[in-house]
Short mmCIF file of C-alpha atoms in Angstrom, two decimals:
data_model
loop_
_atom_site.label_atom_id
_atom_site.label_comp_id
_atom_site.label_asym_id
_atom_site.label_seq_id
_atom_site.Cartn_x
_atom_site.Cartn_y
_atom_site.Cartn_z
CA MET A 1 -5.93 188.15 62.49
CA LEU A 2 -6.90 191.75 61.88
CA THR A 3 -7.18 194.67 64.29
CA GLY A 4 -10.33 195.96 62.63
CA VAL A 5 -12.79 195.03 59.90
CA ILE A 6 -15.13 197.37 58.04
CA ALA A 7 -18.27 195.82 56.56
CA GLY A 8 -20.33 197.27 53.75
CA ALA A 9 -23.66 196.09 52.39
CA VAL A 10 -23.73 192.69 50.69
CA PHE A 11 -21.18 192.71 47.83
CA THR A 12 -20.67 196.46 48.28
CA SER A 13 -17.61 198.37 49.40
CA PRO A 14 -17.95 200.01 52.85
CA ALA A 15 -18.45 203.76 53.01
CA VAL A 16 -15.46 206.07 53.30
CA GLY A 17 -16.73 207.39 56.64
CA SER A 18 -16.87 203.89 58.11
CA ILE A 19 -13.33 203.11 56.96
CA LEU A 20 -12.02 206.38 58.35
CA ALA A 21 -13.75 205.73 61.68
CA ALA A 22 -11.97 202.38 61.93
CA ILE A 23 -8.59 203.93 61.11
CA ARG A 24 -9.12 206.57 63.80
CA ALA A 25 -10.13 203.93 66.35
CA VAL A 26 -6.96 201.95 65.71
CA ALA A 27 -4.80 205.06 65.79
CA GLN A 28 -6.28 206.20 69.12
CA ALA A 29 -5.29 202.83 70.60
CA GLY A 30 -1.66 203.85 70.28
CA THR A 31 -0.16 202.24 67.18
CA VAL A 32 2.65 203.76 65.14
CA GLY A 33 0.76 203.10 61.92
CA THR A 34 -2.05 201.29 60.18
CA LEU A 35 -1.89 198.96 57.20
CA LEU A 36 -5.02 198.59 55.05
CA ILE A 37 -5.28 195.21 53.29
CA VAL A 38 -7.66 195.70 50.38
CA LYS A 39 -8.89 193.25 47.77
CA ASN A 40 -8.55 194.55 44.24
CA TYR A 41 -11.99 195.86 43.29
CA THR A 42 -12.71 199.34 41.99
CA GLY A 43 -15.07 200.36 44.81
CA ASP A 44 -12.71 199.10 47.47
CA ARG A 45 -9.67 200.82 45.96
CA LEU A 46 -11.56 204.11 45.70
CA ASN A 47 -13.17 204.12 49.14
CA PHE A 48 -10.19 202.76 51.06
CA GLY A 49 -7.84 205.00 49.08
CA LEU A 50 -9.91 208.09 49.88
CA ALA A 51 -10.15 207.13 53.57
CA ARG A 52 -6.40 206.65 53.64
CA GLU A 53 -5.77 210.11 52.16
CA GLN A 54 -8.13 211.73 54.67
CA ALA A 55 -6.44 209.89 57.55
CA ARG A 56 -3.00 210.95 56.35
CA ALA A 57 -4.26 214.54 56.15
CA GLU A 58 -5.14 214.20 59.85
CA GLY A 59 -1.57 213.10 60.55
CA ILE A 60 -2.32 209.39 60.94
CA PRO A 61 0.35 207.17 59.28
CA VAL A 62 -1.53 204.77 56.98
CA GLU A 63 -0.29 202.46 54.23
CA MET A 64 -2.41 200.39 51.87
CA VAL A 65 -1.70 197.14 50.05
CA VAL A 66 -4.02 195.96 47.28
CA ILE A 67 -4.24 192.18 46.86
CA GLY A 68 -4.88 190.63 43.45
CA ASP A 69 -4.55 186.85 43.27
CA ASP A 70 -7.14 185.96 40.61
CA SER A 71 -5.78 183.51 38.01
CA ALA A 72 -8.89 183.43 35.83
CA PHE A 73 -8.03 185.94 33.11
CA THR A 74 -5.66 184.87 30.36
CA VAL A 75 -5.12 188.40 28.99
CA LEU A 76 -4.13 191.52 30.86
CA LYS A 77 -7.03 193.55 32.25
CA LYS A 78 -6.68 197.24 33.04
CA ALA A 79 -8.35 196.68 36.42
CA GLY A 80 -5.81 193.99 37.29
CA ARG A 81 -6.33 190.71 39.08
CA ARG A 82 -9.27 190.49 41.47
CA GLY A 83 -8.66 189.90 45.17
CA LEU A 84 -9.85 186.43 46.13
CA CYS A 85 -9.16 183.81 48.79
CA GLY A 86 -5.39 184.30 48.61
CA THR A 87 -6.02 187.46 50.63
CA VAL A 88 -6.61 185.30 53.69
CA LEU A 89 -3.06 183.96 53.44
CA ILE A 90 -1.82 187.55 53.35
CA HIS A 91 -3.82 188.26 56.53
CA LYS A 92 -2.02 185.32 58.13
CA LYS A 93 1.37 186.35 56.85
CA LEU A 94 0.97 189.86 58.24
CA SER A 95 -0.78 188.94 61.50
CA PRO A 96 0.88 188.98 64.93
CA SER A 97 3.03 185.88 65.29
CA LEU A 98 4.16 186.39 68.87
CA PRO A 99 2.76 184.81 72.07
CA SER A 100 -0.79 185.76 72.98
CA THR A 101 0.48 188.20 75.61
CA HIS A 102 1.86 190.39 72.82
CA SER A 103 -0.27 193.42 72.04
CA TRP A 104 -0.81 194.73 68.53
CA TYR A 105 -0.85 198.18 70.04
CA SER A 106 2.84 198.25 70.96
CA ASP A 107 5.64 200.46 69.79
CA SER A 108 6.37 198.36 66.73
CA PHE A 109 4.58 196.22 64.22
CA PRO A 110 4.75 192.45 64.74
CA PRO A 111 7.26 190.50 62.63
CA GLY A 112 4.93 189.66 59.78
CA ALA A 113 3.72 193.17 59.21
CA TYR A 114 7.24 194.55 59.64
CA LEU A 115 8.26 192.73 56.47
CA CYS A 116 5.70 194.69 54.52
CA VAL A 117 5.62 198.11 56.16
CA GLY A 118 9.22 198.47 57.27
CA ALA A 119 10.59 200.52 60.10
CA GLY A 120 9.96 203.80 58.32
CA GLY A 121 6.23 203.21 57.91
CA ARG A 122 6.50 202.77 54.14
CA CYS A 123 5.63 199.71 52.07
CA PRO A 124 8.88 198.61 50.37
CA GLY A 125 7.03 195.80 48.58
CA ARG A 126 4.90 198.45 46.83
CA GLY A 127 1.72 196.54 47.53
CA ARG A 128 2.85 193.12 46.40
CA CYS A 129 2.94 191.30 49.76
CA GLY A 130 3.39 187.88 48.18
CA ALA A 131 0.16 188.00 46.19
CA GLY A 132 -0.97 189.52 42.96
CA GLY A 133 1.80 191.90 42.03
CA ASP A 134 4.61 189.37 42.11
CA HIS A 135 2.47 186.42 40.99
CA LYS A 136 3.48 184.33 44.00
CA SER A 137 -0.09 183.19 44.53
CA GLY A 138 -3.14 182.49 42.46
CA THR A 139 -6.77 181.55 43.02
CA LEU A 140 -9.36 180.06 40.69
CA GLY A 141 -13.00 179.34 41.47
CA VAL A 142 -15.52 176.92 40.01
CA SER A 143 -19.20 176.55 40.84
CA LEU A 144 -22.29 174.52 40.00
CA ALA A 145 -24.51 177.63 40.25
CA SER A 146 -24.51 181.30 41.11
CA CYS A 147 -25.47 182.88 44.40
CA SER A 148 -28.32 185.26 45.19
CA VAL A 149 -28.11 188.57 46.98
CA PRO A 150 -30.93 188.47 49.55
CA GLY A 151 -34.15 189.47 47.82
CA SER A 152 -32.69 189.11 44.32
CA LYS A 153 -32.49 186.44 41.65
CA PRO A 154 -29.26 184.53 40.88
CA THR A 155 -26.71 186.62 39.04
CA PHE A 156 -26.33 184.04 36.25
CA GLU A 157 -27.91 180.77 35.16
CA LEU A 158 -26.27 177.44 34.34
CA SER A 159 -27.74 174.40 32.67
CA ALA A 160 -27.69 171.11 34.56
CA ASP A 161 -24.59 169.84 32.73
CA GLU A 162 -22.51 173.04 33.03
CA VAL A 163 -19.96 174.34 35.51
CA GLU A 164 -18.78 177.96 35.76
CA LEU A 165 -15.00 178.42 35.76
CA GLY A 166 -13.12 181.49 36.97
CA LEU A 167 -15.97 183.26 38.72
CA GLY A 168 -15.53 185.86 41.45
CA ILE A 169 -16.76 186.14 45.03
CA HIS A 170 -19.60 188.57 44.34
CA GLY A 171 -21.70 186.34 42.10
CA GLU A 172 -20.15 187.61 38.87
CA ALA A 173 -19.85 185.12 36.02
CA GLY A 174 -16.56 183.42 35.21
CA VAL A 175 -14.33 183.36 32.16
CA ARG A 176 -15.87 180.24 30.59
CA ARG A 177 -18.25 177.37 31.08
CA ILE A 178 -17.23 173.76 30.99
CA LYS A 179 -19.18 170.54 30.89
CA MET A 180 -19.91 168.71 34.11
CA ALA A 181 -17.16 166.20 34.88
CA THR A 182 -15.65 164.23 37.74
CA ALA A 183 -13.88 166.01 40.59
CA ASP A 184 -10.53 164.75 39.29
CA LYS A 185 -11.19 166.17 35.82
CA ILE A 186 -12.44 169.54 37.07
CA VAL A 187 -9.47 169.94 39.42
CA ALA A 188 -7.09 169.06 36.57
CA ILE A 189 -8.72 171.74 34.36
CA MET A 190 -8.40 174.29 37.16
CA LEU A 191 -4.74 173.56 37.82
CA ASP A 192 -3.92 173.55 34.11
CA HIS A 193 -5.54 176.98 33.78
CA MET A 194 -3.81 178.38 36.88
CA THR A 195 -0.30 177.23 35.92
CA ASN A 196 -0.38 177.73 32.14
CA SER A 197 2.46 180.12 31.32
CA SER A 198 0.47 181.65 28.44
CA ASN A 199 -2.03 182.88 31.02
CA VAL A 200 -0.91 186.35 32.15
CA SER A 201 -2.34 185.74 35.62
CA HIS A 202 -0.82 182.30 36.06
CA VAL A 203 1.10 181.12 39.10
CA PRO A 204 4.61 179.94 38.15
CA VAL A 205 4.17 176.57 39.80
CA GLN A 206 6.19 173.79 38.23
CA SER A 207 7.74 170.47 39.14
CA GLY A 208 9.82 170.98 42.27
CA SER A 209 7.84 173.99 43.48
CA SER A 210 6.73 174.15 47.11
CA VAL A 211 3.23 175.51 47.72
CA VAL A 212 0.54 176.09 50.29
CA LEU A 213 -2.74 174.70 48.97
CA MET A 214 -6.02 176.23 50.10
CA VAL A 215 -9.30 174.49 49.22
CA ASN A 216 -12.01 177.04 49.94
CA ASN A 217 -15.75 176.52 50.20
CA LEU A 218 -17.57 179.28 48.33
CA GLY A 219 -20.50 178.78 50.67
CA GLY A 220 -22.79 175.93 49.66
CA LEU A 221 -20.76 172.72 49.76
CA SER A 222 -20.49 170.07 52.45
CA PHE A 223 -17.30 168.98 54.19
CA LEU A 224 -17.60 165.68 52.31
CA GLU A 225 -17.47 167.49 48.95
CA LEU A 226 -14.57 169.67 50.10
CA GLY A 227 -12.69 166.53 51.09
CA ILE A 228 -13.24 165.00 47.66
CA ILE A 229 -11.89 168.13 45.96
CA ALA A 230 -8.96 168.37 48.39
CA ASP A 231 -8.01 164.75 47.73
CA ALA A 232 -8.17 165.32 43.97
CA ALA A 233 -6.06 168.49 44.25
CA VAL A 234 -3.37 166.82 46.36
CA ARG A 235 -3.10 163.87 43.99
CA SER A 236 -3.04 166.09 40.90
CA LEU A 237 -0.38 168.45 42.26
CA GLU A 238 1.83 165.64 43.50
CA GLY A 239 1.43 163.95 40.14
CA ARG A 240 2.95 167.11 38.60
CA GLY A 241 5.93 166.95 40.95
CA VAL A 242 4.71 169.83 43.13
CA LYS A 243 5.47 169.63 46.85
CA ILE A 244 2.49 170.56 49.02
CA ALA A 245 4.04 172.12 52.10
CA ARG A 246 0.69 172.77 53.79
CA ALA A 247 -2.97 172.19 52.90
CA LEU A 248 -5.90 174.15 54.31
CA VAL A 249 -9.46 172.97 53.73
CA GLY A 250 -12.53 174.89 54.88
CA THR A 251 -14.60 178.03 54.43
CA PHE A 252 -12.24 180.99 54.30
CA MET A 253 -13.84 183.40 51.81
CA SER A 254 -17.40 182.59 50.79
CA ALA A 255 -19.91 184.04 48.35
CA LEU A 256 -23.17 183.55 50.25
CA GLU A 257 -24.66 180.15 49.32
CA MET A 258 -22.67 179.57 46.13
CA PRO A 259 -22.20 175.79 45.61
CA GLY A 260 -18.60 175.92 44.53
CA ILE A 261 -14.97 175.92 45.56
CA SER A 262 -11.81 177.87 44.88
CA LEU A 263 -8.26 176.60 44.84
CA THR A 264 -5.43 178.84 45.97
CA LEU A 265 -1.74 178.12 45.42
CA LEU A 266 0.89 180.16 47.27
CA LEU A 267 4.55 179.59 46.44
CA VAL A 268 6.46 179.40 49.70
CA ASP A 269 9.96 179.18 51.08
CA GLU A 270 10.95 178.43 54.66
CA PRO A 271 10.70 182.04 55.99
CA LEU A 272 7.20 182.45 54.54
CA LEU A 273 6.18 179.01 55.78
CA LYS A 274 7.16 180.02 59.32
CA LEU A 275 4.74 182.94 59.10
CA ILE A 276 1.96 180.64 57.84
CA ASP A 277 2.72 178.23 60.72
CA ALA A 278 2.96 180.90 63.40
CA ASP A 279 0.44 180.55 66.22
CA THR A 280 -2.64 182.73 66.09
CA THR A 281 -5.61 183.17 68.39
CA ALA A 282 -7.94 183.58 65.40
CA SER A 283 -10.59 180.93 66.08
CA ALA A 284 -11.39 180.29 62.41
CA TRP A 285 -7.82 179.49 61.41
CA PRO A 286 -7.48 175.69 61.02
CA ASN A 287 -5.38 173.78 63.52
CA MET A 288 -3.36 172.08 60.79
CA ALA A 289 -0.28 169.95 61.26
CA LYS A 290 2.91 171.91 60.74
CA VAL A 291 4.41 169.26 58.50
CA SER A 292 4.50 168.77 54.76
CA VAL A 293 1.56 167.00 53.13
CA THR A 294 3.79 165.61 50.40
CA GLY A 295 5.97 162.78 51.59
CA ARG A 296 3.55 161.51 54.20
CA THR A 297 2.34 157.91 53.95
CA TRP A 298 -1.41 157.87 53.38
CA ILE A 299 -1.94 154.16 52.71
CA ARG A 300 -0.79 151.21 54.78
CA ALA A 301 -0.89 147.69 53.37
CA ALA A 302 -3.46 145.49 55.06
CA PRO A 303 -2.03 142.75 57.31
CA THR A 304 -2.00 139.32 55.72
CA GLU A 305 -4.88 137.10 56.75
CA PRO A 306 -4.05 134.02 58.82
CA LEU A 307 -4.12 130.71 57.00
CA GLU A 308 -7.37 128.80 57.30
CA ALA A 309 -7.29 125.55 59.22
CA PRO A 310 -8.33 122.44 57.27
CA ASP A 311 -12.08 121.79 57.54
CA SER A 312 -13.22 118.20 57.98
CA THR A 313 -16.73 119.09 56.73
CA ALA A 314 -15.59 120.10 53.24
CA THR A 315 -17.76 118.47 50.58
CA GLY A 316 -17.20 117.58 46.95
CA GLY A 317 -17.54 119.59 43.78
CA THR A 318 -21.25 118.82 43.31
CA ASP A 319 -22.23 120.51 46.58
CA SER A 320 -19.98 123.47 45.73
CA LYS A 321 -21.83 123.94 42.43
CA GLN A 322 -25.14 123.77 44.27
CA MET A 323 -23.94 126.53 46.60
CA VAL A 324 -23.11 128.69 43.57
CA LEU A 325 -26.61 128.20 42.13
CA VAL A 326 -28.21 129.09 45.46
CA LEU A 327 -26.11 132.25 45.82
CA GLU A 328 -26.82 133.29 42.24
CA ARG A 329 -30.56 132.90 42.86
CA VAL A 330 -30.32 135.02 46.01
CA CYS A 331 -28.39 137.74 44.15
CA THR A 332 -30.87 137.85 41.27
CA THR A 333 -33.74 138.14 43.75
CA LEU A 334 -32.17 141.03 45.66
CA LEU A 335 -31.28 142.94 42.49
CA GLY A 336 -34.87 142.60 41.33
CA LEU A 337 -36.17 143.97 44.64
CA GLU A 338 -33.91 147.05 44.74
CA GLU A 339 -36.50 149.69 43.89
CA HIS A 340 -39.25 148.02 45.94
CA LEU A 341 -37.06 147.87 49.06
CA ASN A 342 -35.92 151.47 48.58
CA ALA A 343 -39.56 152.58 48.34
CA LEU A 344 -40.43 150.75 51.57
CA ASP A 345 -37.38 152.24 53.28
CA ARG A 346 -38.21 155.82 52.34
CA ALA A 347 -41.14 155.71 54.77
CA ALA A 348 -39.04 154.58 57.71
CA GLY A 349 -35.40 155.31 56.94
CA ASP A 350 -33.13 156.90 54.40
CA GLY A 351 -34.45 155.04 51.35
CA ASP A 352 -31.39 152.93 50.65
CA CYS A 353 -32.33 149.44 51.88
CA GLY A 354 -32.66 148.15 48.31
CA THR A 355 -29.44 149.83 47.25
CA THR A 356 -27.60 148.28 50.20
CA HIS A 357 -28.86 144.78 49.41
CA SER A 358 -28.08 145.25 45.70
CA ARG A 359 -24.56 146.28 46.62
CA ALA A 360 -24.23 143.04 48.57
CA ALA A 361 -25.63 141.03 45.63
CA ARG A 362 -23.17 142.57 43.16
CA ALA A 363 -20.30 141.93 45.56
CA ILE A 364 -21.27 138.25 45.82
CA GLN A 365 -21.61 137.98 42.03
CA GLY A 366 -18.16 139.46 41.57
CA TRP A 367 -16.73 137.09 44.16
CA LEU A 368 -18.28 134.06 42.45
CA LYS A 369 -16.70 135.09 39.14
CA GLU A 370 -13.27 134.92 40.75
CA GLY A 371 -13.59 131.19 41.33
CA GLN A 372 -15.44 128.41 43.10
CA PRO A 373 -16.53 129.19 46.68
CA PRO A 374 -15.21 127.05 49.55
CA ALA A 375 -16.69 123.56 49.66
CA SER A 376 -17.02 123.75 53.44
CA PRO A 377 -20.32 125.35 54.60
CA ALA A 378 -18.55 126.89 57.60
CA GLN A 379 -15.87 128.46 55.40
CA LEU A 380 -18.50 129.58 52.89
CA LEU A 381 -20.50 131.45 55.56
CA SER A 382 -17.31 132.96 57.01
CA LYS A 383 -16.21 134.20 53.57
CA LEU A 384 -19.67 135.65 52.89
CA SER A 385 -19.55 137.36 56.29
CA LEU A 386 -16.26 139.11 55.49
CA LEU A 387 -17.50 140.06 52.03
CA LEU A 388 -20.72 141.64 53.31
CA LEU A 389 -18.97 143.41 56.16
CA GLU A 390 -16.59 145.00 53.66
CA LYS A 391 -18.87 145.63 50.69
CA MET A 392 -22.48 145.89 51.88
CA GLY A 393 -22.12 148.70 54.37
CA GLY A 394 -24.65 150.13 56.80
CA SER A 395 -26.25 148.35 59.72
CA SER A 396 -27.53 145.65 57.36
CA GLY A 397 -23.98 144.67 56.41
CA ALA A 398 -22.98 144.48 60.06
CA LEU A 399 -26.05 142.43 61.03
CA TYR A 400 -25.68 139.96 58.16
CA GLY A 401 -21.98 139.73 58.96
CA LEU A 402 -22.70 138.97 62.61
CA PHE A 403 -25.33 136.41 61.67
CA LEU A 404 -23.11 134.53 59.21
CA THR A 405 -20.02 134.62 61.44
CA ALA A 406 -21.93 133.11 64.35
CA ALA A 407 -23.84 130.66 62.14
CA ALA A 408 -20.58 129.30 60.73
CA GLN A 409 -19.37 128.02 64.09
CA PRO A 410 -21.77 125.02 64.60
CA LEU A 411 -21.08 123.91 61.01
CA LYS A 412 -17.37 123.39 61.60
CA ALA A 413 -17.99 119.97 63.15
CA LYS A 414 -21.12 118.74 61.37
CA THR A 415 -23.32 119.78 58.46
CA ASP A 416 -26.43 117.67 59.08
CA LEU A 417 -29.88 119.21 59.60
CA PRO A 418 -29.52 119.60 63.40
CA ALA A 419 -26.25 121.48 62.78
CA TRP A 420 -27.97 123.84 60.33
CA SER A 421 -30.73 124.46 62.89
CA ALA A 422 -28.06 125.21 65.50
CA ALA A 423 -26.40 127.55 63.00
CA MET A 424 -29.67 129.49 62.67
CA ASP A 425 -29.93 129.71 66.45
CA ALA A 426 -26.36 130.98 66.79
CA GLY A 427 -26.88 133.63 64.10
CA LEU A 428 -30.09 134.90 65.70
CA GLU A 429 -28.46 135.06 69.12
CA ALA A 430 -25.59 137.15 67.79
CA MET A 431 -27.95 139.54 66.02
CA GLN A 432 -29.95 140.08 69.20
CA LYS A 433 -26.85 140.45 71.37
CA TYR A 434 -25.22 143.19 69.32
CA GLY A 435 -28.15 144.66 67.40
CA LYS A 436 -30.32 144.99 70.54
CA ALA A 437 -33.45 144.09 68.56
CA ALA A 438 -35.99 141.50 69.67
CA PRO A 439 -38.83 139.74 67.88
CA GLY A 440 -41.68 142.21 67.46
CA ASP A 441 -39.41 145.27 67.09
CA ARG A 442 -40.21 145.61 63.37
CA THR A 443 -36.80 144.65 61.98
CA MET A 444 -35.28 141.99 59.73
CA LEU A 445 -35.01 139.85 62.87
CA ASP A 446 -38.77 139.25 62.80
CA SER A 447 -38.56 137.27 59.55
CA LEU A 448 -35.45 135.36 60.56
CA TRP A 449 -36.79 134.59 64.03
CA ALA A 450 -40.03 133.17 62.61
CA ALA A 451 -38.05 130.98 60.23
CA GLY A 452 -35.73 129.91 63.04
CA GLN A 453 -38.62 128.69 65.15
CA GLU A 454 -39.77 126.42 62.32
CA LEU A 455 -36.25 125.14 61.70
CA GLN A 456 -36.13 123.78 65.25
CA ALA A 457 -37.90 120.76 63.73
CA TRP A 458 -34.67 119.90 61.88
CA LYS A 459 -33.28 118.74 65.20
CA SER A 460 -35.80 115.85 65.32
CA PRO A 461 -34.73 112.45 63.92
CA GLY A 462 -36.00 111.82 60.39
CA ALA A 463 -36.84 115.49 59.75
CA ASN A 464 -37.71 116.37 56.15
CA LEU A 465 -35.56 119.17 54.76
CA PHE A 466 -38.03 120.59 52.23
CA GLN A 467 -41.21 120.33 54.27
CA ILE A 468 -39.67 122.16 57.23
CA LEU A 469 -37.82 124.71 55.08
CA THR A 470 -41.05 125.45 53.17
CA LYS A 471 -42.88 126.09 56.44
CA ALA A 472 -40.00 128.27 57.61
CA VAL A 473 -40.13 130.42 54.47
CA LYS A 474 -43.89 130.88 54.74
CA SER A 475 -43.55 131.85 58.39
CA ALA A 476 -40.83 134.37 57.48
CA GLU A 477 -43.02 135.93 54.79
CA ALA A 478 -45.97 136.14 57.17
CA ALA A 479 -43.76 137.74 59.81
CA ALA A 480 -42.48 140.27 57.28
CA GLU A 481 -46.03 141.24 56.37
CA ALA A 482 -46.95 141.45 60.05
CA THR A 483 -44.33 144.17 60.60
CA ARG A 484 -46.76 146.47 58.78
CA ASN A 485 -48.78 146.67 62.00
CA MET A 486 -45.88 146.75 64.47
CA GLU A 487 -44.48 149.71 66.33
CA ALA A 488 -40.77 149.99 65.64
CA GLY A 489 -38.69 149.25 68.72
CA ALA A 490 -35.24 149.28 67.18
CA GLY A 491 -33.38 150.69 64.20
CA ARG A 492 -33.87 154.01 62.43
CA ALA A 493 -37.62 153.43 62.10
CA SER A 494 -37.96 153.65 65.91
CA TYR A 495 -37.55 157.43 65.59
CA ILE A 496 -40.50 157.70 63.18
CA SER A 497 -44.09 158.16 64.26
CA SER A 498 -45.93 154.82 64.07
CA ALA A 499 -48.74 156.58 62.20
CA ARG A 500 -46.40 156.93 59.22
CA LEU A 501 -45.26 153.29 59.24
CA ASP A 502 -48.00 151.68 57.17
CA GLN A 503 -45.72 149.46 55.05
CA PRO A 504 -43.82 146.30 56.04
CA ASP A 505 -40.25 146.66 57.22
CA PRO A 506 -37.90 146.51 54.19
CA GLY A 507 -35.24 144.53 56.07
CA ALA A 508 -37.79 141.89 57.05
CA VAL A 509 -39.07 141.73 53.47
CA ALA A 510 -35.50 141.29 52.18
CA ALA A 511 -34.71 138.52 54.69
CA ALA A 512 -37.88 136.63 53.77
CA ALA A 513 -37.06 137.01 50.06
CA ILE A 514 -33.57 135.57 50.66
CA LEU A 515 -35.05 132.52 52.37
CA ARG A 516 -37.57 132.08 49.52
CA ALA A 517 -34.74 132.25 46.98
CA ILE A 518 -32.74 129.59 48.87
CA LEU A 519 -35.76 127.26 48.98
CA GLU A 520 -36.57 127.66 45.30
CA ALA A 521 -32.94 127.20 44.26
CA LEU A 522 -32.69 123.98 46.24
CA GLN A 523 -36.01 122.70 44.89
CA GLY A 524 -34.89 123.48 41.36
CA GLN A 525 -31.86 121.25 41.84
CA GLY A 526 -33.76 118.45 43.53
CA ALA A 527 -31.18 118.72 46.30
#
C-alpha cells in the first residue's frame, strides 16, 4: 500500500541518505508530491525530517505525517505517543483506492491521500491523519516474553506467572506487569486501560461507538492463539455496547519472535470505513468481509433430535443398575490408565491417548449423574456412541462411535448371547470399513478382533457367558501385548519408524482394559 519503503537495521531508523534516495526515486517517477508516513520515534522523526528538508531544498514537494497511536502511557510524555500497529490502518486509509489500472504516478494523489495532503500539497490535518494527534485510534500490546535482536539476549525478563503490558515493537519493556490470567481477563484489562478517560493516551471509545478492531500478532503466536484473543476482544467490546464495524486478525506489525499481541481500536464513520474497505492489491491485506461484525449471528440452535421409537428389548430396573456399575468400572479403569496410555502414545503418536480416553470417561460419568441410562442395550450403545462422538474427540472417539453405533443394530431385536456376538461382529466390520485398519496393523482393532473371535462361541446353544467372556478378555490382552512386535499399518504410528515402536499400541491396551473392566464388573455382580 506504499510506493516505497526504507529499511534500517533491526530496530534502528534508516539512514538519511537511504530515505532521501527513496524520495528522489519516487519524485523521478513523475508524482506531484511525496507523503512520508513515520511512526513516532525519535530516530525516525530526526532522520525522516532531515531527509524531507534536504528533498525540499532540492525542489521536491514532500510532506510528513508522524503517527502516534500508543495507548500505554497514562501521563503525558514529552516524546508523545509511540507509533504502533495503528499505523497500518493509516497506510490503508491513504493508499490508492481506485481500480488496479490506476497509477500512483499520475497527476493527482489518490482519494485517500488527497484527504491528508490536499490539492495544494500541504497537510491540513497537521499530521493527525486519524491516529495519534486526534486520539481517534489507540493500540496496546501485551506479551508473555520479550524478543531478541539477532545475536543478543532478550531485552527484558519475565517470571513464569507474569505478563508485560504496554510494551513497544522494539523489545522495550511496557508500563507495568500483571499476573498471568485467562485470555478473557487479559483482554478486559487491556480494553479498560485503552478506554479509561483518566489515561491521557486513551481512545474515546464508549457505548455506541463504531470501531475497527485489529488483533495483531507481535511475532510468536499461532493462529489458534490469535483466534482466542480475537474472540475474547469481540465479546468484551460488544459487552460494552461498542459496535465492531470490521475486525482484522493477523500479523500486521511484528517485533521479531515476541510471543504477544496488540489490540488496535480505530473510531470510524462511514467515509473512513469506505477507505478501509477499498480494494487494494497489497497481498498481505486480509480479504475480510465488508460487513459489520456486530449484529451477525454466530450461534445457531441445534436441530431437535427425532423421538426414539419404543424398544421391545428394554429391560427392568435391575439390569439398568447393572449397566451403571459396569460403566462406572470402565470409567475408573480408564482414568487410572491416563498417564500410562499417554506414555505409550508418546512413542508412536502425539501423547494424548490417555487424555482422550479420560475425557471419554469423565463424559460418561457426567452423563450417568444426570439420570439412569436407557434400559434397552441398543439405546444404551446408541447414546454412548453420540456421547463419545461429541466429547471424546480424535480418531478414537470416531472409531468408538462407529463401533457402538453399528453394534447397537443387532440388539434392537434380541439381547441374547448370539445377538451380543453379532453386535461385536457389526462393530468390528464398521471399524474396518471406515477406519481402514485390519488385524495385525497395530491398532485398537487388534484387541477387539481377538476378543470378537472368541465371542463367536456365544452363538452356540448352551454357551457359558463368563467362560467365553473370560477367554475373550485374555485373548484381547495377549493381542494388545503382541502389538509390541508389529509394524504399524494404519493410524499415526504408521508414519513412525518401526525401530522406535518397542511398546504395545496404547489404543489396543485401552480396548483390552475396557473389556477386562466389563468382565470384572459383571463377575462382581454375579450377573
